[in-house]
Coordinates of C-alpha atoms in Angstrom, one line a residue:
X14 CA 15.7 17.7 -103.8
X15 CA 11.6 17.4 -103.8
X16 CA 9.5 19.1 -101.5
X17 CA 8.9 16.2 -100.3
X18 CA 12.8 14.9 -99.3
X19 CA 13.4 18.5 -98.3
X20 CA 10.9 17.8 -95.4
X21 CA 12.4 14.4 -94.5
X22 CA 15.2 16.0 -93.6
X23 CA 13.8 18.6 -91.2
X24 CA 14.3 18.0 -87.9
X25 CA 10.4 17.1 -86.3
X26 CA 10.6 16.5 -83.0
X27 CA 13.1 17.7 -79.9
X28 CA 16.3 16.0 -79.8
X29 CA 17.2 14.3 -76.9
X30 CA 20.5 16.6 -76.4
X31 CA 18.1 19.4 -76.5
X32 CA 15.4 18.4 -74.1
X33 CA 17.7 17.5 -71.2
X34 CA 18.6 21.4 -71.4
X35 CA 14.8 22.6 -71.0
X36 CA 12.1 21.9 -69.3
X37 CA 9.2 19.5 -69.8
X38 CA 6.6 22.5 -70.0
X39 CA 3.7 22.9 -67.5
X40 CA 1.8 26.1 -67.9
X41 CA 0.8 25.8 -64.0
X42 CA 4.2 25.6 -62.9
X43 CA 5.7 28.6 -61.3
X44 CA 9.3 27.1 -61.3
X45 CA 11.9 28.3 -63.6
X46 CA 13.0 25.6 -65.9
X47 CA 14.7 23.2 -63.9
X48 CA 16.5 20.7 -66.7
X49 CA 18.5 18.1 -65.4
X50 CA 21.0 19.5 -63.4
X51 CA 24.5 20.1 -66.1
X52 CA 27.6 18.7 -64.8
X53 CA 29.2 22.0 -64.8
X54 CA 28.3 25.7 -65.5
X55 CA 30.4 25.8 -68.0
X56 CA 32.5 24.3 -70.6
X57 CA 36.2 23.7 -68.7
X58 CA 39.5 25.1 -70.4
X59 CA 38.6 28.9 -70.9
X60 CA 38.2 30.7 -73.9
X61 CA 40.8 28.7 -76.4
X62 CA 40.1 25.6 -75.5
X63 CA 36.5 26.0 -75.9
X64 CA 36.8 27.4 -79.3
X65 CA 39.5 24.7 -80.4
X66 CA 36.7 21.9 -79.1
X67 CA 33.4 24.1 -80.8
X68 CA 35.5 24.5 -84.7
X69 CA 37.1 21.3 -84.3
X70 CA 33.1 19.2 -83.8
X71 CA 31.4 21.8 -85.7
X72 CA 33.1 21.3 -89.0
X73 CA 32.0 23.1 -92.1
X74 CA 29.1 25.8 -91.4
X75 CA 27.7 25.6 -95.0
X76 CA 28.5 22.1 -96.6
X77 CA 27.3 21.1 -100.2
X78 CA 25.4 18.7 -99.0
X79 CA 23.2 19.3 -96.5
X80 CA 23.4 16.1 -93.8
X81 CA 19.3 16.7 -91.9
X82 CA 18.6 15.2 -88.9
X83 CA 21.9 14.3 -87.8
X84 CA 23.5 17.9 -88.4
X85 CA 20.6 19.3 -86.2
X86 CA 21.4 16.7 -83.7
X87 CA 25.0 17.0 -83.2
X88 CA 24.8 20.8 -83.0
X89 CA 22.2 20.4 -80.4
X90 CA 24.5 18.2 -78.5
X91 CA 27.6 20.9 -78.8
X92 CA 25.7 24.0 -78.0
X93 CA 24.4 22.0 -75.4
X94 CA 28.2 20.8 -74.2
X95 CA 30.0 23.9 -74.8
X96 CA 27.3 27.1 -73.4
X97 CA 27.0 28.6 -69.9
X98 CA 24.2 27.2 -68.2
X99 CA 21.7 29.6 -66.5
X100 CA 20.0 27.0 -64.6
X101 CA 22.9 26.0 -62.9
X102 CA 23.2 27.3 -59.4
X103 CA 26.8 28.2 -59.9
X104 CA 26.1 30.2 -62.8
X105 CA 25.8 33.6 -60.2
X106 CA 27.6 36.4 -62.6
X107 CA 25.6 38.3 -64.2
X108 CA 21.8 39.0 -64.6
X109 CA 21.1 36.1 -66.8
X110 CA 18.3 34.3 -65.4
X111 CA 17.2 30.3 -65.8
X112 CA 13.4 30.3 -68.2
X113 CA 10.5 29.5 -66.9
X114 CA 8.9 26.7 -68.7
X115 CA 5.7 28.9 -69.4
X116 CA 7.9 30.7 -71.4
X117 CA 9.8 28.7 -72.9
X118 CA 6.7 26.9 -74.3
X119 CA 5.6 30.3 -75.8
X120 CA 8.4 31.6 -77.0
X121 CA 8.4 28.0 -79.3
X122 CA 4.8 28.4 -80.1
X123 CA 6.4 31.9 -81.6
X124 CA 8.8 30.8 -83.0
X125 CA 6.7 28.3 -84.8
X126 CA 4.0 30.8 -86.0
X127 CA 6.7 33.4 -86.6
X128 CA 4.5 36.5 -86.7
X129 CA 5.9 40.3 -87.2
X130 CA 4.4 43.0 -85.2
X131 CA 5.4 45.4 -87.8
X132 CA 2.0 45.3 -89.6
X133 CA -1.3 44.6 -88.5
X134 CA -1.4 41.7 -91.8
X135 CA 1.9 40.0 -90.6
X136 CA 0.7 39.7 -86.7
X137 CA -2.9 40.2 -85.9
X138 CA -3.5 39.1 -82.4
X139 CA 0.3 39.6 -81.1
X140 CA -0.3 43.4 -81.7
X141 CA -3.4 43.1 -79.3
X142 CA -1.8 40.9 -76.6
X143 CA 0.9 43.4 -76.8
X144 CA -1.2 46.3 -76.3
X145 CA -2.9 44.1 -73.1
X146 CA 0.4 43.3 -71.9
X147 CA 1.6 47.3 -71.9
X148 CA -1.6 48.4 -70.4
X149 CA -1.2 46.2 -67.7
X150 CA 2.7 47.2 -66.8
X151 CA 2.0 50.4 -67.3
X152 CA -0.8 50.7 -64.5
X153 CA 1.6 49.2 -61.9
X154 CA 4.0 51.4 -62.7
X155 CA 1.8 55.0 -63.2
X156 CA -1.1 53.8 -61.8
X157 CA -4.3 56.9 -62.4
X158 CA -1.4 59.5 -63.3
X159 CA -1.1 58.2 -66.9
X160 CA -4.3 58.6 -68.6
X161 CA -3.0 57.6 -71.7
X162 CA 0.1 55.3 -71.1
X163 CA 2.2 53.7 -74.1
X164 CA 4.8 51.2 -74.7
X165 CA 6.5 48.6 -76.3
X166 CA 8.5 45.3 -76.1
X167 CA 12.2 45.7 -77.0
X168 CA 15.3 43.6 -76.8
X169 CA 16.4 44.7 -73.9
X170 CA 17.5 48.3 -71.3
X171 CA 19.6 49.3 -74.1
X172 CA 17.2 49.7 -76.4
X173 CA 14.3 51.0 -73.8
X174 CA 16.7 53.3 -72.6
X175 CA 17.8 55.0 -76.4
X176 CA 14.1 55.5 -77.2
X177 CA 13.4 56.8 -74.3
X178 CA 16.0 59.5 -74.4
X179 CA 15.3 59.8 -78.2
X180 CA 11.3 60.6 -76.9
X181 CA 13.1 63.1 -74.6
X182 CA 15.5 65.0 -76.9
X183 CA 12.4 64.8 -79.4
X184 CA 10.1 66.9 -76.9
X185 CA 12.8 69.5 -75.4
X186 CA 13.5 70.7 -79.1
X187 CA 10.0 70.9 -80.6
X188 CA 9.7 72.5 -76.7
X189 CA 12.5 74.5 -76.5
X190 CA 13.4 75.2 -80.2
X191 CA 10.0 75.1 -82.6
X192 CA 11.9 72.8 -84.4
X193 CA 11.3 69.1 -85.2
X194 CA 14.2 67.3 -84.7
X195 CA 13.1 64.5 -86.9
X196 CA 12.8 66.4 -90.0
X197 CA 15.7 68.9 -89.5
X198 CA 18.0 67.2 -86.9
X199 CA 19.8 69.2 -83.6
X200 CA 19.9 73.0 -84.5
X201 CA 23.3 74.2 -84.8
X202 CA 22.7 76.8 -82.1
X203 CA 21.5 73.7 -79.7
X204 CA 24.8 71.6 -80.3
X205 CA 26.6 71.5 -77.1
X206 CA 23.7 72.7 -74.7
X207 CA 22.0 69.7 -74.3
X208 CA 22.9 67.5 -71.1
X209 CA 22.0 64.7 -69.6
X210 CA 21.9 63.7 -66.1
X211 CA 22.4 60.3 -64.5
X212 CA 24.3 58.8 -61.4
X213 CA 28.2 58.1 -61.9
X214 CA 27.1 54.9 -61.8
X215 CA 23.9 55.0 -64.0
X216 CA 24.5 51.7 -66.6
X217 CA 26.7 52.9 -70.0
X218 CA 23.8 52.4 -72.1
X219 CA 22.7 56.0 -71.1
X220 CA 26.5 57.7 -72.3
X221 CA 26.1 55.3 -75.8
X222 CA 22.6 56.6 -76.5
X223 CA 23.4 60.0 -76.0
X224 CA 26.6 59.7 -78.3
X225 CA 23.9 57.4 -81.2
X226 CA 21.5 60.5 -80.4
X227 CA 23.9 63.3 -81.4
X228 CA 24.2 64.4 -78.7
X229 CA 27.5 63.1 -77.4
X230 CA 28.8 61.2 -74.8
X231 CA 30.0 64.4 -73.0
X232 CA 26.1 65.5 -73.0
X233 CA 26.0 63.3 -70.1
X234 CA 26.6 64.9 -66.9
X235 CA 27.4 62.2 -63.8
X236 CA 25.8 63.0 -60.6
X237 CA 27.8 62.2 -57.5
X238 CA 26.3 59.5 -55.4
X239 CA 26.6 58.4 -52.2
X240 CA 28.2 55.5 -50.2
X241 CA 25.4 53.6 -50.8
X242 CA 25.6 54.4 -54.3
X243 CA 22.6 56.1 -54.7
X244 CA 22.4 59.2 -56.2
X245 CA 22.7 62.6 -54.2
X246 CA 19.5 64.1 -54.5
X247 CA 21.2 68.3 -53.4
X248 CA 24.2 67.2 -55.8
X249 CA 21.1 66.6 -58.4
X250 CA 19.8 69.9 -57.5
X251 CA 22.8 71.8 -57.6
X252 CA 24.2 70.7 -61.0
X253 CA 20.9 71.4 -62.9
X254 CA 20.8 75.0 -61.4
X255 CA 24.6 75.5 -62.8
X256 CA 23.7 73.8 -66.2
X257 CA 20.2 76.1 -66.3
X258 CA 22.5 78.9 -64.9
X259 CA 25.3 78.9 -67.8
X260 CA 22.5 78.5 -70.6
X261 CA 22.5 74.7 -70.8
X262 CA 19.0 72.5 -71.7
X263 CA 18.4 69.7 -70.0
X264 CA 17.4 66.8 -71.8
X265 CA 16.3 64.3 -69.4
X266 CA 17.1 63.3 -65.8
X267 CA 17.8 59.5 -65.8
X268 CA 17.0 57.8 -62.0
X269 CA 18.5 54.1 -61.8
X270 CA 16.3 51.7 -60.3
X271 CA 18.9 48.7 -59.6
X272 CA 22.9 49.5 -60.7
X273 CA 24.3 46.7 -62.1
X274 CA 26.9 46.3 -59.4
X275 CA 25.5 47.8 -55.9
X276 CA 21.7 47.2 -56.9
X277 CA 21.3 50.6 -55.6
X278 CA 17.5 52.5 -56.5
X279 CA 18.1 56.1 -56.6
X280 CA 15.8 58.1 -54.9
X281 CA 13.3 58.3 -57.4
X282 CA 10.7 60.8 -56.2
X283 CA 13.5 63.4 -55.7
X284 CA 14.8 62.8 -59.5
X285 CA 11.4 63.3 -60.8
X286 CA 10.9 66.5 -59.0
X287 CA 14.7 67.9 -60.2
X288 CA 13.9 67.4 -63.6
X289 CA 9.8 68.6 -63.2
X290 CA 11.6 71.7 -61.9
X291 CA 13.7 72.7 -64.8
X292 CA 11.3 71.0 -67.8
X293 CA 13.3 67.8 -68.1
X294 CA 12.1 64.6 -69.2
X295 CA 12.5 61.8 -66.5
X296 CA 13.6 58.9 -67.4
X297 CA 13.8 55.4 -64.7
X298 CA 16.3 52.5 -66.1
X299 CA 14.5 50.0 -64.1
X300 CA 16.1 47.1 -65.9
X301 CA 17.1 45.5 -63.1
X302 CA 15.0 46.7 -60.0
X303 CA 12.1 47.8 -62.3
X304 CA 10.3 44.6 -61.6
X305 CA 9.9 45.2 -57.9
X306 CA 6.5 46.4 -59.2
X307 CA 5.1 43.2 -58.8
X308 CA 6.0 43.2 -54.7
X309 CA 3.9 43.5 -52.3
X310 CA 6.9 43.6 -50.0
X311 CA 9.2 46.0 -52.1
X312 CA 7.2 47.8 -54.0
X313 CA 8.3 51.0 -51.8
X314 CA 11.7 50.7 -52.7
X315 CA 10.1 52.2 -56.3
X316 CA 8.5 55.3 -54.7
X317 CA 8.5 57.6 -57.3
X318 CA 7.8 55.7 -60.2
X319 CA 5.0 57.5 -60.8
X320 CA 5.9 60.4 -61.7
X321 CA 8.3 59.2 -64.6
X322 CA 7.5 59.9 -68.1
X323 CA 9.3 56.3 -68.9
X324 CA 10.4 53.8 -66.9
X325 CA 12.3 50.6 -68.7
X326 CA 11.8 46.8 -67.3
X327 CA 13.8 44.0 -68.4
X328 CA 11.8 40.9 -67.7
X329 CA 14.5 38.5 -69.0
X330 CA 16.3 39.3 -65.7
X331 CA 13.3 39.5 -63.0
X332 CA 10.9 38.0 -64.7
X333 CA 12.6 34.6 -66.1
X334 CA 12.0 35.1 -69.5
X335 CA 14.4 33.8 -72.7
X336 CA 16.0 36.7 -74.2
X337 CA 14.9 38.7 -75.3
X338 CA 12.1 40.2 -73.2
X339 CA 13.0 44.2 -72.7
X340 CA 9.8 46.5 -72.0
X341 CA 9.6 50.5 -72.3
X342 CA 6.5 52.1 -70.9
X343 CA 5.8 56.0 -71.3
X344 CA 3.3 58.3 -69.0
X345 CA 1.9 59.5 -72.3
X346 CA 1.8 57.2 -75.6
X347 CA 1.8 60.3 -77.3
X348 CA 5.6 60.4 -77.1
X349 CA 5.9 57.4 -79.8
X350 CA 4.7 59.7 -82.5
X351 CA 8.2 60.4 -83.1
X352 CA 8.7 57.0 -84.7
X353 CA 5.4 57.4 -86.6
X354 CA 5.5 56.1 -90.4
X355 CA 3.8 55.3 -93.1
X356 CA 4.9 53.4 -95.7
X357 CA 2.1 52.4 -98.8
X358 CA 3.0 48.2 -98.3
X359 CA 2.8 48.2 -94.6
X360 CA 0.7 50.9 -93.2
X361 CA -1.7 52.8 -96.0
X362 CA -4.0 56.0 -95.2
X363 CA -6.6 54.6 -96.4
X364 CA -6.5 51.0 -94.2
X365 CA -5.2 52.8 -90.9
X366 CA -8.9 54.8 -91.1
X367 CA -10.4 51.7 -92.0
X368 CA -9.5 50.4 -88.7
X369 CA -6.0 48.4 -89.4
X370 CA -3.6 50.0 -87.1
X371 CA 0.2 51.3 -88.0
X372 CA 2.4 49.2 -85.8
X373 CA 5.3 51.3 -87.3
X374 CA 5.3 54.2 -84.6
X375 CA 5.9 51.7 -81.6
X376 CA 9.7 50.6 -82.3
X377 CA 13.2 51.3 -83.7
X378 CA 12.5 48.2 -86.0
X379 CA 10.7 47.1 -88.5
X380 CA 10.3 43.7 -88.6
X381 CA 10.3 42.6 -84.9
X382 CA 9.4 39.0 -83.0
X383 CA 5.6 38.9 -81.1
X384 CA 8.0 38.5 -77.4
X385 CA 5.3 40.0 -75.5
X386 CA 3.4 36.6 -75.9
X387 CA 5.6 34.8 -73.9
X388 CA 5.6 37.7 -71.1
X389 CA 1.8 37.5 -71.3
X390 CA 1.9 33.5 -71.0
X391 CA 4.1 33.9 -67.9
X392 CA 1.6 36.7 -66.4
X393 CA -1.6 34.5 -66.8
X394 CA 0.4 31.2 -65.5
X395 CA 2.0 32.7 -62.3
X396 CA 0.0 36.2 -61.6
X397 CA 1.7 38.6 -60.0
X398 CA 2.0 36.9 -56.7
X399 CA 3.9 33.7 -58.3
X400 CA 6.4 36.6 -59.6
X401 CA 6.6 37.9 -56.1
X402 CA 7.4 34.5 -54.7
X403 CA 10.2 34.1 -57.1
X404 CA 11.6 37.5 -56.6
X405 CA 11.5 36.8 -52.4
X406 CA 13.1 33.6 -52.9
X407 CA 16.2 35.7 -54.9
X408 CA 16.0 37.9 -52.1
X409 CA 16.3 35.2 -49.3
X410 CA 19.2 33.5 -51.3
X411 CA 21.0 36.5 -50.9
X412 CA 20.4 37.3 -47.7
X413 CA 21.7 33.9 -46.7
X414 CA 25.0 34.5 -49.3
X415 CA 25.8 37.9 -46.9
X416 CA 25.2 36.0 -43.9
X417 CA 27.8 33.1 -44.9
X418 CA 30.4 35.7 -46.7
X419 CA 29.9 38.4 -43.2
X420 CA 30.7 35.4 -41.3
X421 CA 33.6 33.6 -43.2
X422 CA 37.4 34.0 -42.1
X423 CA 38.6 33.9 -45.7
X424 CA 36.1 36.9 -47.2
X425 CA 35.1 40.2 -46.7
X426 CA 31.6 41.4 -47.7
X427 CA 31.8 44.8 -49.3
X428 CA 28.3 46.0 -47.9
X429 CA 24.6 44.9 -47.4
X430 CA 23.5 43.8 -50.5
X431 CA 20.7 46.8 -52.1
X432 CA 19.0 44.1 -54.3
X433 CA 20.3 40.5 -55.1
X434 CA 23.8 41.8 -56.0
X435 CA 26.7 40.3 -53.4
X436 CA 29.6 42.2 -53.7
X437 CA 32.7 40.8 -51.6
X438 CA 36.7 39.9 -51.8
X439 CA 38.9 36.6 -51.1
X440 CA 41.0 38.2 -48.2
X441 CA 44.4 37.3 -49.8
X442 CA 47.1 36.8 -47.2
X443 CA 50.2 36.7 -49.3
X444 CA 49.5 38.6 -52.8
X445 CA 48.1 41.7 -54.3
X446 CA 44.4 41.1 -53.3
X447 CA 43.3 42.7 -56.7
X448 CA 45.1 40.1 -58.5
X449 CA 44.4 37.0 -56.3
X450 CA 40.9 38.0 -57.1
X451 CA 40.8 38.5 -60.5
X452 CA 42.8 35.2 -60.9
X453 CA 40.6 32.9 -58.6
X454 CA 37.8 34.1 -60.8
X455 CA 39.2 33.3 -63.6
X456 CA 40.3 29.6 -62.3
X457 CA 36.8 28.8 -61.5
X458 CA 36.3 29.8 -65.3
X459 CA 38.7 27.4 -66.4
X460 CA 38.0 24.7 -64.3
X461 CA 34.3 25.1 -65.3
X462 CA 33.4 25.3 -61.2
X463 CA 31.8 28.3 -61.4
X464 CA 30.7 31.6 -62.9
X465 CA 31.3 34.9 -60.5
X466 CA 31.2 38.3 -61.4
X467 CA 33.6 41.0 -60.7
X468 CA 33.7 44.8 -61.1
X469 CA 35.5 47.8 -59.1
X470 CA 34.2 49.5 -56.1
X471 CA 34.4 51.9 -55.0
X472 CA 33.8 54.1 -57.9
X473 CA 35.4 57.3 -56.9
X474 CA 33.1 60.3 -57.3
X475 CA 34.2 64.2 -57.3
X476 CA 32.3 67.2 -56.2
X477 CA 31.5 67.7 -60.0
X478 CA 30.4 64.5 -60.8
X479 CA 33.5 63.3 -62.3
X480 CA 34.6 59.6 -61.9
X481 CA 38.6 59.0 -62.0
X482 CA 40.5 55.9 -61.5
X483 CA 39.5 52.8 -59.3
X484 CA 42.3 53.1 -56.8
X485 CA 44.1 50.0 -55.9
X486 CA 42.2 47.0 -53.9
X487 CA 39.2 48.1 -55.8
X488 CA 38.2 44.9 -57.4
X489 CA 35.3 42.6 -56.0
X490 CA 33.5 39.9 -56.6
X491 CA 30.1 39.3 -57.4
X492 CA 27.3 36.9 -57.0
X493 CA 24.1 38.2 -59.0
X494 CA 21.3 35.8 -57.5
X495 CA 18.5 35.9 -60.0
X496 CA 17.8 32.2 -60.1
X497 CA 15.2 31.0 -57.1
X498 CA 16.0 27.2 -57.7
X499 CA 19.4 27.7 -56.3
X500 CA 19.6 26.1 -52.2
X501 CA 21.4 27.5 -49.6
X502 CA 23.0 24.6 -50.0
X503 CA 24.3 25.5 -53.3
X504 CA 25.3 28.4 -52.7
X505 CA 27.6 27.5 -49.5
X506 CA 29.2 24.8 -51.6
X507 CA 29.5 27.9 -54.5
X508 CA 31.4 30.0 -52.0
X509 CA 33.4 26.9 -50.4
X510 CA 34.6 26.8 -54.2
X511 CA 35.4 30.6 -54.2
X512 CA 37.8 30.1 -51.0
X513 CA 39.8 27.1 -52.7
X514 CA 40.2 29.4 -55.7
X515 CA 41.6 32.2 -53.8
X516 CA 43.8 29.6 -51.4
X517 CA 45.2 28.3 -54.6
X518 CA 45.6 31.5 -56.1
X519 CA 47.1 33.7 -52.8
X520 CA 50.9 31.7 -52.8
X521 CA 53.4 33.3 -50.6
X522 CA 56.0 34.6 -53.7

């Protein structure tokens, strides 16, 4: 085919299929993207059935003859049949958030220009905006104690979280050792003594980075917490004194700002000072709660962020962004120089003096997508007040879920919610009320009525730290309520669903 035919067939304008599942984009608007409203959530039938329906329409992935438009247009109508939407107000599982249409009109405009922040002749302005974007973050988070303050945008709390704790092994062994670790790796004589410590219900992402660090998974030391899941601050203290005490290092102290399940905030200025004390590194997963720091209102809940030598947001949670939209900010941007490269066809001596920068010291990757553009498009649209009405109206909505599930005969709320996390259970009367649970959740999934999250509390916590089984009547439900267009009204109809569910489900045997 010409050039010229080659074009004909590119899709040049939205599909219809496609633009009934975004918004019609108004860069005043502080609404998240509000398409018309999906049937359903979800696709109905569960897993099988869904797959039979996507092979069976998609046909063959890579044909020999390429079919243009109307390829692009029945895809667009399958993906668009057969995904979970966020923007429904049933869709209450997990932190996935509806877009805003701000940034969904960025992220397109990125998309379209397709620049690479990892050289300064591949990007240009993104690396600036970025820069903006981190300078700005990083003052509401450290405010006049970081004179120098760093960062970067990353896919997500996974990543934010490994480079932090890669920043923080990095420093305790040039520290500790006089060696650098990214020349000569973990001395032998180090292997084993290095530990981190977290909550025992800090997010896994801290256990996998220690074990892709080296440093193993059993480096990380659990904290107990409390009933309210936060952790114990004297079980904190006690621990490091044992691990200093027996000839341990410690890495980093790790405060969670938001568990996934409880939305609990540990008490972050007591972390800070634990690790201060022993010459730790203090590390904040904020992915969830993290963006409290636009609140006037809840701000406090954060106190303590301050004093962290990193702190990792993930706006595509609170913050309303399309994945992904992860951010890591350090106290000190000196701590990136452990990434620092220079390769002759992407960052030269010669042009970094001449004032080109080396974008290669602010990420694991290489090539990597200009996201903070869309983050900085939602920032100008809303300002930080239009981000604190969104995150109140999340806060109300769940208010008003407790206040229907504390109420309702048929459920019983497992405590005050911390963020905009509802845990609860269907009160079975006949069955086991683990499995009536777990199997009205996963009706609502087939049926395509709704998506609700489930997990199991309590986590069971020793005097050392040590987690061990959920005991029995453990499980609960969840509703994670991160999308502000949701009603009240939605939501009591979402939990009138939840009660038929477990009704059905809970049959005397």
């Amino acid at each position: 085919m010409t050039e010229t035919e080659i074009a004909a067939e590119i899709p040049n304008e939205v599909p219809a299929q496609v633009a009934s599942a975004i918004p019609s984009v108004r860069t005043d608007a502080i609404e998240p993207a509000a398409p018309a409203r999906a049937d359903r959530p979800l696709p109905p039938g569960g897993p099988a059935a869904v797959a039979e329906r996507v092979r069976a329409a998609l046909g063959p992935v890579l044909p020999e003859q390429g079919r243009g438009q109307a390829a692009f247009d029945e895809l667009a109508a399958l993906v668009v049949a057969e995904t979970v939407h966020a923007s429904h107000p049933h869709t209450a599982a997990h932190l996935h958030c509806p877009t805003l249409p701000v940034a969904v009109a960025a992220d397109t405009l990125v998309a379209a220009l397709n620049p690479s922040m990892d050289s300064w002749d591949q990007s240009a302005a993104p690396s600036v905006i970025e820069d903006e974007l981190i300078r700005a973050l990083a003052g509401l988070c450290f405010g006049d104690q970081a004179t120098h303050p760093g960062g970067t945008v990353t896919t997500g709390g996974s990543e934010s979280n490994l480079m932090a704790l890669l920043f923080a092994r990095d420093e305790l062994i040039r520290r500790a050792y006089d060696v650098d670790p990214a020349e000569d790796g973990i001395p032998g004589y180090a292997a084993g003594r290095l530990r981190i410590l977290c909550s025992a219900v800090s997010h896994f992402s801290i256990a996998r980075s220690a074990a892709l660090l080296g440093l193993g998974e059993r480096a990380v030391v659990p904290v107990p917490v409390g009933p309210d899941h936060r952790m114990d601050p004297h079980a904190l203290e006690r621990i490091a004194a044992r691990l200093v005490g027996d000839g341990d290092r410690i890495v980093a102290v790790v405060g969670t700002a938001g568990t996934t399940d409880a939305g609990a905030i540990d008490p972050l200025e007591d972390c800070g000072r634990v690790a201060h004390k022993y010459g730790a590194w203090f590390h904040i997963d904020g992915a969830y709660g993290g963006a409290l720091i636009f609140s006037d209102v809840r701000r406090d809940a954060l106190h303590g962020v301050a004093t962290a030598d990193s702190v990792t947001l993930d706006l595509h949670k609170f913050g309303w962004q399309p994945i992904p939209a992860g951010v890591l900010l350090c106290r000190d941007r000196a701590a990136f120089g452990t990434l620092t490269r220079r390769v002759a066809y992407l960052s030269a001596l010669d042009d970094e003096r001449a004032g080109y920068p080396n974008l290669l010291d602010r990420s694991l990757r290489t090539t990597r997508r200009a996201d903070a553009i869309k983050i900085v498009a939602t920032c100008q649209a809303l300002g930080r007040s239009g981000l604190d009405t969104l995150i109140e109206r999340c806060f109300a909505l769940t208010a008003h879920a407790a206040a229907v599930l504390r109420e309702h005969p048929d459920f019983e709320l497992d405590r005050e919610p911390g963020l905009t996390t509802v845990l609860f259970r269907y009160r079975a009367k006949h069955g086991d009320p683990d499995l009536v649970n777990a199997a009205l959740r996963r009706r609502l999934l087939t049926e395509g009525a709704a998506v609700i999250g489930r997990t199991e509390l309590p986590i069971v916590s020793t005097a050392d730290g040590a987690g061990g089984p959920a005991p029995s009547g453990s499980l609960r439900l969840k509703l994670t309520l991160v999308n502000p267009e949701t009603s009240s009204t939605d939501l009591d109809r979402l939990i009138e669903l939840i009660a038929a569910a477990g009704a059905a489900e809970d049959q005397p045997r």
